[in-house]
PDB file of C-alpha atoms in Angstrom:
ATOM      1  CA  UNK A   1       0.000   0.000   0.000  1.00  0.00           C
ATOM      2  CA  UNK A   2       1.349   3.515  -0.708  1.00  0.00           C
ATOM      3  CA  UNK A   3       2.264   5.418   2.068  1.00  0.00           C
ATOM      4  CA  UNK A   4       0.918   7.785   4.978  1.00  0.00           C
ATOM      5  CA  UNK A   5      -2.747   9.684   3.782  1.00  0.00           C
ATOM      6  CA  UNK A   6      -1.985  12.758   2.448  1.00  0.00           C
ATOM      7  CA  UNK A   7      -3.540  15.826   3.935  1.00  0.00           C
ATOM      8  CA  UNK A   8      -7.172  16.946   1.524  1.00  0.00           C
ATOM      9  CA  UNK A   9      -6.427  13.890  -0.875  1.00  0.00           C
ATOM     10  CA  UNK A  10      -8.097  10.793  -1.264  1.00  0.00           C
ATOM     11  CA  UNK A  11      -6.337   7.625  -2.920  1.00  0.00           C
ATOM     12  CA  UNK A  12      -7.677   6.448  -6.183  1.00  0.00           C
ATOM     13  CA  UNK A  13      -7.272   2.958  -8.223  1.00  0.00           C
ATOM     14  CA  UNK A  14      -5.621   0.716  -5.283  1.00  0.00           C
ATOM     15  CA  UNK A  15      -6.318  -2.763  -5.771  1.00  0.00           C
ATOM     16  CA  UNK A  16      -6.502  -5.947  -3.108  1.00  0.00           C
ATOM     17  CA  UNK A  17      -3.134  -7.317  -5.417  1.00  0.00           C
ATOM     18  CA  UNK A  18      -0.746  -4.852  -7.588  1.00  0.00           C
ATOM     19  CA  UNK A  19       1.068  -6.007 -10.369  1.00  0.00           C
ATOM     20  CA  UNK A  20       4.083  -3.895 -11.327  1.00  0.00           C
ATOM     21  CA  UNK A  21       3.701  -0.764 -13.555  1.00  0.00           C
ATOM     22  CA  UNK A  22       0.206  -0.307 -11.739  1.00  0.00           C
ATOM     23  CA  UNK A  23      -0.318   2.702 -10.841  1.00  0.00           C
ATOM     24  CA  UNK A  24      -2.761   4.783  -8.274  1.00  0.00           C
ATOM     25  CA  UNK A  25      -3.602   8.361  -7.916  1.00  0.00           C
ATOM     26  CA  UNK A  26      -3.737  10.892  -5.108  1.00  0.00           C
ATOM     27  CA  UNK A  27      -6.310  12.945  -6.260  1.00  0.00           C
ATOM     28  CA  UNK A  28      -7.242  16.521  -3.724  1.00  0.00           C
ATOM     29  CA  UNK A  29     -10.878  16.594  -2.442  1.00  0.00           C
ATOM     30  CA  UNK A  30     -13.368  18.635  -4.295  1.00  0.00           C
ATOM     31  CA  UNK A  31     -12.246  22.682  -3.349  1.00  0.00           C
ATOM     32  CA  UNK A  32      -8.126  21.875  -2.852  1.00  0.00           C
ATOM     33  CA  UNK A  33      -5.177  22.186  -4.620  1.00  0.00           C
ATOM     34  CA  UNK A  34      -1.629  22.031  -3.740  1.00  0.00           C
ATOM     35  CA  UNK A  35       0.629  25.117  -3.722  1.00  0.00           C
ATOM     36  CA  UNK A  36       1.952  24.497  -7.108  1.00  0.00           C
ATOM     37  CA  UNK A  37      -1.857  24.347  -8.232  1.00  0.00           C
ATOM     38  CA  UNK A  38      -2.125  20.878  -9.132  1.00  0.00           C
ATOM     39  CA  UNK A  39      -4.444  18.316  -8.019  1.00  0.00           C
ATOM     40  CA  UNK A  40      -3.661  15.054  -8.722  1.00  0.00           C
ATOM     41  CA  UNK A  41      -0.458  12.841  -8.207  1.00  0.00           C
ATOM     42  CA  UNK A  42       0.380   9.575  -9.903  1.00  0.00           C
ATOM     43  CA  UNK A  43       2.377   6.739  -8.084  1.00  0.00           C
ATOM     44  CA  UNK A  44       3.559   3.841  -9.640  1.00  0.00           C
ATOM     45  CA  UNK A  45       4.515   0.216  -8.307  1.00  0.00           C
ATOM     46  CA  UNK A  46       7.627  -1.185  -8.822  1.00  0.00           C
ATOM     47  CA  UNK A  47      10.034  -3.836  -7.835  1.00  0.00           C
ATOM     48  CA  UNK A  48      11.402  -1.336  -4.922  1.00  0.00           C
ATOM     49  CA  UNK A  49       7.582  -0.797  -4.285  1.00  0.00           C
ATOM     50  CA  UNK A  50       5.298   2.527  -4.917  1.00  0.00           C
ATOM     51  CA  UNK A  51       7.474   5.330  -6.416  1.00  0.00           C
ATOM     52  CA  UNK A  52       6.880   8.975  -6.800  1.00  0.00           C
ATOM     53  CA  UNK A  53       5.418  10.404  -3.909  1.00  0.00           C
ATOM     54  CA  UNK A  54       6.127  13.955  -3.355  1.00  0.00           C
ATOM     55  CA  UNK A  55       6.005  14.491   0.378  1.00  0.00           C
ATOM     56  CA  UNK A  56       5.080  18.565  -0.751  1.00  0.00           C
ATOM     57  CA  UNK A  57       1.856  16.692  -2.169  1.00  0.00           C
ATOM     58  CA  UNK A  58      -0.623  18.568   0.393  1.00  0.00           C
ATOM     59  CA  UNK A  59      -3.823  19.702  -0.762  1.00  0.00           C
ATOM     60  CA  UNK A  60      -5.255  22.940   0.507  1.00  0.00           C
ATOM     61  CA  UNK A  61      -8.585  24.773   0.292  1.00  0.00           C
ATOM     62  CA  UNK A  62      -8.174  26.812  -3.055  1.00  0.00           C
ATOM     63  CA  UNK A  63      -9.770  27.611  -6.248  1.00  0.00           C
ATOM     64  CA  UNK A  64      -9.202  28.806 -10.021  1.00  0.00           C
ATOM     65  CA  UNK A  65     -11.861  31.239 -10.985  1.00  0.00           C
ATOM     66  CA  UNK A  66     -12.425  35.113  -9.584  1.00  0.00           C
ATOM     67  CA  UNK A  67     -15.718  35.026  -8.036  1.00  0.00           C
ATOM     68  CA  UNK A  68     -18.396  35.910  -9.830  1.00  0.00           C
ATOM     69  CA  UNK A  69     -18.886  39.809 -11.189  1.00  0.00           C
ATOM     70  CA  UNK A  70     -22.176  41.381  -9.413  1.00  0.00           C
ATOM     71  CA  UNK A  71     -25.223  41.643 -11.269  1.00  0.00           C
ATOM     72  CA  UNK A  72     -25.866  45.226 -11.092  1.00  0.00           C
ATOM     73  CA  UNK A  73     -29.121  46.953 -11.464  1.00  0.00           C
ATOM     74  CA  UNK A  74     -27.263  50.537 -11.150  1.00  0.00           C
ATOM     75  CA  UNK A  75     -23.731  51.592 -12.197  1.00  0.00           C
ATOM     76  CA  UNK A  76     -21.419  49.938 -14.459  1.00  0.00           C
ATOM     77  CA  UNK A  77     -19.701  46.150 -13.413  1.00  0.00           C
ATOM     78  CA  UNK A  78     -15.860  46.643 -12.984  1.00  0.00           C
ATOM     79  CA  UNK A  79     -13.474  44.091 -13.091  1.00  0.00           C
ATOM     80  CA  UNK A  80     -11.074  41.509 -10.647  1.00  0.00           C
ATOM     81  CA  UNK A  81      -7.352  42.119  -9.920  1.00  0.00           C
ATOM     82  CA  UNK A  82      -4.979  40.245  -7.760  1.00  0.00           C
ATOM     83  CA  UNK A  83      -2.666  37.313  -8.271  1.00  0.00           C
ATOM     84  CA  UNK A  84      -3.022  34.843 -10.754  1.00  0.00           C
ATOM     85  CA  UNK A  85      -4.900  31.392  -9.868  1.00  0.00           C
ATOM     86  CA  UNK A  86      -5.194  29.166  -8.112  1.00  0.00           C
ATOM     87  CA  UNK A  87      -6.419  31.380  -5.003  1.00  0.00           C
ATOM     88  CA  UNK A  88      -5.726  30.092  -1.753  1.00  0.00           C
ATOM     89  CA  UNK A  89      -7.278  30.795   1.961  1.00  0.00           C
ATOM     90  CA  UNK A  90      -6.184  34.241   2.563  1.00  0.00           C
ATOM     91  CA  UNK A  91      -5.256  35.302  -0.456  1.00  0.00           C
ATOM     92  CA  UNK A  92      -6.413  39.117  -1.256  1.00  0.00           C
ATOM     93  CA  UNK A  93      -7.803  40.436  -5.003  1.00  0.00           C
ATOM     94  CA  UNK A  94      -9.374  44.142  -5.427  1.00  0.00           C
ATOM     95  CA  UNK A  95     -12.774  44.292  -7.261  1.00  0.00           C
ATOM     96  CA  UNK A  96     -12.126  47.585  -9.262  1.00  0.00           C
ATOM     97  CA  UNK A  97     -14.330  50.462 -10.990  1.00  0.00           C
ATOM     98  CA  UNK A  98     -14.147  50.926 -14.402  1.00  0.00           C
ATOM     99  CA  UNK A  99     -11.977  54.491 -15.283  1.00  0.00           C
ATOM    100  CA  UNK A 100     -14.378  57.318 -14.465  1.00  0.00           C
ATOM    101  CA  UNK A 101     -16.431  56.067 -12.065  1.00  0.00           C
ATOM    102  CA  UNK A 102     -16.338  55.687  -8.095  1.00  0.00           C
ATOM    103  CA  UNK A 103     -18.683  54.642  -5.328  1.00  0.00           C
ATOM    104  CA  UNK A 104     -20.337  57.521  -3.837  1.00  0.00           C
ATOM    105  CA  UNK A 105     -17.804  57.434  -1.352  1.00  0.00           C
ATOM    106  CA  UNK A 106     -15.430  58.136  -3.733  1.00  0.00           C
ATOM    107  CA  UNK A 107     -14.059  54.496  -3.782  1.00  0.00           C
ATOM    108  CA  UNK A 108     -12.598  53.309  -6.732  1.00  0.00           C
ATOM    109  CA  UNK A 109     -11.926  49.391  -5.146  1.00  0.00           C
ATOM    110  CA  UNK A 110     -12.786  47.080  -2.672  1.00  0.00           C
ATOM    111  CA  UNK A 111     -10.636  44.116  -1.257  1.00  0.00           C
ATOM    112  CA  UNK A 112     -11.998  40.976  -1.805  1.00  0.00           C
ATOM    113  CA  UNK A 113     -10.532  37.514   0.484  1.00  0.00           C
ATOM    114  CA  UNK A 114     -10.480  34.093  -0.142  1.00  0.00           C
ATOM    115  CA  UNK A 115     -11.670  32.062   2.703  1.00  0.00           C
ATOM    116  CA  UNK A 116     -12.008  28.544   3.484  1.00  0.00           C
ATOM    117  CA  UNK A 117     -15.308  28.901   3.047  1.00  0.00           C
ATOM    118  CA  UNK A 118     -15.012  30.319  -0.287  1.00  0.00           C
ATOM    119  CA  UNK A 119     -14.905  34.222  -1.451  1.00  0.00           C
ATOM    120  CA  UNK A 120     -16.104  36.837   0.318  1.00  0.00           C
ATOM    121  CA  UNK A 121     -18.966  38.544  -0.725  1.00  0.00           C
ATOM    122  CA  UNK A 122     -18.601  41.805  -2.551  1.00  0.00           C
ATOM    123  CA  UNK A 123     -20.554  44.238  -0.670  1.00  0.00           C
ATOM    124  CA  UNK A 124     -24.034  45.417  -2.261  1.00  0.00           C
ATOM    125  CA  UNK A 125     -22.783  49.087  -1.421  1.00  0.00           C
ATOM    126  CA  UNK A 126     -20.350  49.272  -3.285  1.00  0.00           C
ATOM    127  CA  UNK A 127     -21.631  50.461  -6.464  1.00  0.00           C
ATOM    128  CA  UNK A 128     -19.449  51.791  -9.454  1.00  0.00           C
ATOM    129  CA  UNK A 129     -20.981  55.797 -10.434  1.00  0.00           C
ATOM    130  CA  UNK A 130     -20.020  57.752 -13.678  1.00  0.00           C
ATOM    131  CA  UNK A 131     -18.532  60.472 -11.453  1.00  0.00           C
ATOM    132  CA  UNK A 132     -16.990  63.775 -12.646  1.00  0.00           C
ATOM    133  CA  UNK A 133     -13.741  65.007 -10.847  1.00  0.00           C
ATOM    134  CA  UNK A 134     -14.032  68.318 -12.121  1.00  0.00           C
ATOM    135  CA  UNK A 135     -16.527  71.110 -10.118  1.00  0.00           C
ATOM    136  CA  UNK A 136     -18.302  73.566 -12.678  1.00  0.00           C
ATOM    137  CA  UNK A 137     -16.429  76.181 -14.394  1.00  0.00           C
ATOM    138  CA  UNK A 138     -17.789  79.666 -14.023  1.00  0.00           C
ATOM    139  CA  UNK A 139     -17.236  82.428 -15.948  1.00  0.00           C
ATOM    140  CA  UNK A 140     -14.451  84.565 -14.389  1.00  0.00           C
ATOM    141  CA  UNK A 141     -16.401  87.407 -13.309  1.00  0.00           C
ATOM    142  CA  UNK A 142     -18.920  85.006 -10.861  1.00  0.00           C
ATOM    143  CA  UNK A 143     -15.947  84.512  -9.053  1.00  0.00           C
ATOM    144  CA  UNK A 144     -15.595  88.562  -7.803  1.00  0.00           C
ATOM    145  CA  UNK A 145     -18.452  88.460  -5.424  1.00  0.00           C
ATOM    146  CA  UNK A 146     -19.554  84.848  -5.191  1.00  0.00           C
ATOM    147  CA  UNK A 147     -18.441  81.238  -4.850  1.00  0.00           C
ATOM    148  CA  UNK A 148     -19.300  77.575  -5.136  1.00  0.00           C
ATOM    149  CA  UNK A 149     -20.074  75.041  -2.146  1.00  0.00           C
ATOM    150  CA  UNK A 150     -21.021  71.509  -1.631  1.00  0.00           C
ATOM    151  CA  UNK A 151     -18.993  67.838  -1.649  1.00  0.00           C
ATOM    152  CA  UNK A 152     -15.472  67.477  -2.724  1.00  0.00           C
ATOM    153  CA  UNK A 153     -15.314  65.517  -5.823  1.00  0.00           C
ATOM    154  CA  UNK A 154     -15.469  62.732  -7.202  1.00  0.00           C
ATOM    155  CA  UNK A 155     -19.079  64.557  -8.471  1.00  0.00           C
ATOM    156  CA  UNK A 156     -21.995  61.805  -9.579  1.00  0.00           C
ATOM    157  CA  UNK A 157     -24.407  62.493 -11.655  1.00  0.00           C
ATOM    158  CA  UNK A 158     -27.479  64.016 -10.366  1.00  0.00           C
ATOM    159  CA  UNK A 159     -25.102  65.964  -8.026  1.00  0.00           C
ATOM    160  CA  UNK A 160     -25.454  69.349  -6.902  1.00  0.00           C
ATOM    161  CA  UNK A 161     -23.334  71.871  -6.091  1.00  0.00           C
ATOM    162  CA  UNK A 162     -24.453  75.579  -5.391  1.00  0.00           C
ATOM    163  CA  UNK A 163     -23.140  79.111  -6.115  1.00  0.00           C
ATOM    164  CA  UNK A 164     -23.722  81.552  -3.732  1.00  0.00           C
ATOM    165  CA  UNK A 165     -22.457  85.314  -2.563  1.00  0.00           C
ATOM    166  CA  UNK A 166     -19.419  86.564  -0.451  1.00  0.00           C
ATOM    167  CA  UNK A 167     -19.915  88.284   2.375  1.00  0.00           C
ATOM    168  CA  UNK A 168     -20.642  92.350   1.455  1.00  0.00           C
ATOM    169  CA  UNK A 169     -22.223  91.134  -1.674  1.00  0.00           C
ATOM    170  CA  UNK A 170     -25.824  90.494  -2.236  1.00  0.00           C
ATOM    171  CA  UNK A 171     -27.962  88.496  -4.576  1.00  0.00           C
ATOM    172  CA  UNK A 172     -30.140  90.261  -7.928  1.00  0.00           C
ATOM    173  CA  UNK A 173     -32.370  87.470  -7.858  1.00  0.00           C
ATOM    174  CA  UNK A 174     -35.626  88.048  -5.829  1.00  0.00           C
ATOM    175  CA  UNK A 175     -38.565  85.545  -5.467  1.00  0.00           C
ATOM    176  CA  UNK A 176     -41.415  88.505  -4.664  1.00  0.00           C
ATOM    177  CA  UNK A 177     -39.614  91.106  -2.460  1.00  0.00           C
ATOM    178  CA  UNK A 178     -37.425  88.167  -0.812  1.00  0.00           C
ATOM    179  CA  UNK A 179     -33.713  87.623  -2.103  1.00  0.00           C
ATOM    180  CA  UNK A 180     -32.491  84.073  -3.482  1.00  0.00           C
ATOM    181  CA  UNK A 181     -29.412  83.509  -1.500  1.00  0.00           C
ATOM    182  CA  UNK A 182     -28.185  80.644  -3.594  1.00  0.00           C
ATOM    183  CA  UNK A 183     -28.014  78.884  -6.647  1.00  0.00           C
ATOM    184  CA  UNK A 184     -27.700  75.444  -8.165  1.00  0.00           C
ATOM    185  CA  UNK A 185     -25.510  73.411 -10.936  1.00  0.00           C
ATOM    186  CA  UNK A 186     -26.705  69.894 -11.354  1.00  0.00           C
ATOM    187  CA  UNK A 187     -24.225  67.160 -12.833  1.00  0.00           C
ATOM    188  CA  UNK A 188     -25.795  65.303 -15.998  1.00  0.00           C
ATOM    189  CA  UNK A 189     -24.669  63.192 -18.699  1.00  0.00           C
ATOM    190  CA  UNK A 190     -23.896  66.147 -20.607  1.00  0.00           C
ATOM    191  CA  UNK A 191     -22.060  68.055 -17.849  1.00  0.00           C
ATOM    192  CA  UNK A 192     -22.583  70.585 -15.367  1.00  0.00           C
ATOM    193  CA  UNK A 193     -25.719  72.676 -16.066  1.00  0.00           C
ATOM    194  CA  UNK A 194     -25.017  76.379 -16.454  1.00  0.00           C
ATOM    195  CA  UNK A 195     -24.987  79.294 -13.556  1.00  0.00           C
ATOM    196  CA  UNK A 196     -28.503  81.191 -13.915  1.00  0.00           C
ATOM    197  CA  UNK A 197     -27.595  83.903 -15.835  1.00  0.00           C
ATOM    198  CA  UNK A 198     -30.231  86.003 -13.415  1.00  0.00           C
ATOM    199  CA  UNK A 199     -28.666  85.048 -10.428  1.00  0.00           C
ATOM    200  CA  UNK A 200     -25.363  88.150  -9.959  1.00  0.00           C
ATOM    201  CA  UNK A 201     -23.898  89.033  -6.767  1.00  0.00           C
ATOM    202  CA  UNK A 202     -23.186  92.546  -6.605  1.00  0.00           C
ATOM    203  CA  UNK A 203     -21.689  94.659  -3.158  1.00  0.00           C
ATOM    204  CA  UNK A 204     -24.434  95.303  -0.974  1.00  0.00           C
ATOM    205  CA  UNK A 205     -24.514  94.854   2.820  1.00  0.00           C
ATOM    206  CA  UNK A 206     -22.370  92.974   5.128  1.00  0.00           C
TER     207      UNK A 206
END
């Protein structure tokens, strides 16, 4: 009989009497490889007895594929990076955004770990955004008595950011006799939408 049972592997082909040149496999359970990926190993009988066991021959929880890419009902699907196969317990791969997009967060990956249990689970929060690093350009003269405010970028669309007046300047726009102190931009698939061309900030009172 070949020797000791090797860790994950069960022994394949043995037979109550062995005739030389028969041979038997050590085959890794269902879910394990060894370190150098493989998962079988072939031993032969001969007149010295079984030959070529490799005592490195250990099988270990592992696999060959990424897991699976989410199925995403918002956002774009990005893609796997990390080491190539086979994955053993431990081992770390980043689930990535495709360029020009982000979570709204502003993350652009997410760390993903094989377990003995199997991957992770890639969380159903993070969600890859068409994002826009860039705030709205204004016309130079907007800038003399107002300014923008809102999130730091990345910017996703549907964002907002808004435009409103320095201190010792005061809004043209009016709503009745009461002044509009701010202003909006909105982020679309086009770009940022345009400052209101009514809304001015001229010196008035601190």
């Amino acid at each position: 009989m070949p020797g000791a049972n090797v860790t994950g592997a069960n022994l394949v082909g043995l037979q109550n009497v062995n005739m030389l040149g028969d041979t038997v496999n050590y085959t890794c359970e269902t879910g394990k490889l060894t370190n150098s990926g493989a998962d079988t190993i072939v031993l032969t009988f001969t007149e010295n007895g079984w030959t070529g066991m490799d005592p490195t021959f250990i099988c270990y929880n592992a696999t060959t594929t990424f897991p699976p890419l989410p199925n995403v009902t918002q956002g774009l699907v990005g893609n796997f990076s990390g080491p190539a196969p086979p994955f053993y317990v431990s081992t770390n791969i980043n689930y990535t955004c495709p360029e020009n997009t982000a979570t709204k967060n502003g993350e652009v990956y997410t760390t993903l770990t094989f377990t003995e249990y199997g991957w992770e689970s890639l969380d159903p929060n993070f969600v890859c955004l068409e994002v826009n690093f860039l705030p709205p350009v204004l016309p130079p003269e907007a800038y003399v008595g107002g300014y923008l405010f809102g999130d730091d970028p990345p910017f996703h669309i549907g964002y907002v950011v808004n435009y409103t007046c320095l201190n010792g300047y005061q809004s043209t726009k009016k709503n009745g006799s009461t002044i509009i102190t701010f202003t909006t931009l909105t982020l679309s698939e086009n770009g940022w939408s345009p400052l209101d061309p009514e809304f001015e900030c001229e010196v008035g009172l601190i």
